[in-house]
């Protein structure tokens, strides 16, 4: 949906291929149920509300996701269980009557 406030006109059509000011992507059910304010003209796209064509950004994002999934997981060393886990704590609980 796009609109021109100065002309009191709203246009409801398919999804935009790129971002524009005063432009909002609506799902098909909201696009079909949209009404304009009193005194405004509403122009509706008659036909299918298909997805916008893919852009280079979509292809780059897909390629990066595939590369990330193909990377091996970092090797983690198992902790050595032969050594003591730590020193005795230096804090103690003091009874309330002390």
Coordinates of C-alpha atoms in Angstrom, one line a residue:
X1 CA 0.0 0.0 0.0
X2 CA 1.2 3.5 -0.9
X3 CA -0.4 6.8 -0.3
X4 CA -0.1 10.4 -1.2
X5 CA -1.5 12.5 1.6
X6 CA -1.6 15.8 -0.4
X7 CA -3.9 14.1 -3.0
X8 CA -5.9 12.0 -0.6
X9 CA -5.2 8.9 -2.6
X10 CA -4.2 5.4 -1.4
X11 CA -3.1 2.6 -3.8
X12 CA -3.3 -1.0 -2.8
X13 CA -1.2 -3.4 -5.0
X14 CA 1.3 -6.2 -4.9
X15 CA 4.4 -6.2 -2.6
X16 CA 7.0 -3.6 -3.4
X17 CA 10.3 -4.8 -4.9
X18 CA 12.2 -2.2 -2.8
X19 CA 11.5 0.1 0.1
X20 CA 9.9 3.5 -0.6
X21 CA 8.7 6.2 1.8
X22 CA 5.0 6.0 2.6
X23 CA 4.9 2.4 1.4
X24 CA 3.7 -0.6 3.5
X25 CA 3.6 -4.3 2.6
X26 CA 0.3 -5.9 3.6
X27 CA -0.7 -9.5 3.5
X28 CA -3.3 -10.4 0.9
X29 CA -6.2 -10.6 3.4
X30 CA -5.4 -7.1 4.8
X31 CA -4.8 -5.7 1.4
X32 CA -8.3 -6.9 0.2
X33 CA -10.0 -5.7 3.4
X34 CA -8.4 -2.2 3.5
X35 CA -10.7 0.8 3.4
X36 CA -9.6 4.4 2.9
X37 CA -10.7 7.4 5.0
X38 CA -13.8 9.3 4.0
X39 CA -13.0 11.7 1.1
X40 CA -10.0 9.7 -0.1
X41 CA -9.7 7.8 -3.4
X42 CA -8.7 4.2 -3.1
X43 CA -7.1 2.5 -6.1
X44 CA -7.0 -1.3 -6.0
X45 CA -4.8 -3.6 -8.0
X46 CA -7.1 -6.2 -9.6
X47 CA -5.3 -9.6 -9.9
X48 CA -2.9 -11.8 -8.0
X49 CA -0.9 -10.6 -5.1
X50 CA 2.3 -12.6 -5.8
X51 CA 5.6 -12.2 -4.1
X52 CA 8.0 -9.6 -5.4
X53 CA 10.8 -10.7 -7.7
X54 CA 14.0 -11.8 -5.9
X55 CA 16.7 -9.2 -5.6
X56 CA 20.5 -9.5 -5.4
X57 CA 20.2 -9.1 -1.6
X58 CA 18.1 -12.2 -1.4
X59 CA 20.7 -14.2 -3.3
X60 CA 23.6 -12.9 -1.2
X61 CA 21.7 -13.7 2.0
X62 CA 21.0 -17.2 0.8
X63 CA 24.7 -17.8 -0.2
X64 CA 25.9 -16.5 3.2
X65 CA 23.5 -18.9 5.0
X66 CA 24.7 -21.8 3.0
X67 CA 28.4 -20.9 3.7
X68 CA 27.6 -20.6 7.4
X69 CA 25.9 -24.0 7.5
X70 CA 28.8 -25.6 5.7
X71 CA 31.5 -24.4 8.1
X72 CA 32.7 -27.0 10.5
X73 CA 31.9 -26.5 14.2
X74 CA 34.8 -25.2 16.3
X75 CA 36.7 -28.0 18.1
X76 CA 36.1 -28.0 21.8
X77 CA 38.7 -29.5 24.1
X78 CA 37.4 -31.8 26.8
X79 CA 38.1 -30.5 30.3
X80 CA 40.9 -32.4 32.2
X81 CA 39.2 -34.3 35.0
X82 CA 42.5 -35.3 36.8
X83 CA 43.0 -31.8 38.4
X84 CA 41.0 -30.5 41.3
X85 CA 38.1 -28.2 40.2
X86 CA 39.2 -25.2 42.2
X87 CA 40.3 -23.9 45.6
X88 CA 38.1 -23.7 48.7
X89 CA 36.0 -20.6 48.8
X90 CA 37.1 -17.8 51.1
X91 CA 33.5 -16.8 52.0
X92 CA 31.7 -18.3 54.9
X93 CA 28.2 -18.1 56.4
X94 CA 28.2 -16.5 59.8
X95 CA 25.5 -17.5 62.2
X96 CA 23.1 -14.7 63.2
X97 CA 23.9 -15.1 66.9
X98 CA 27.6 -14.4 66.4

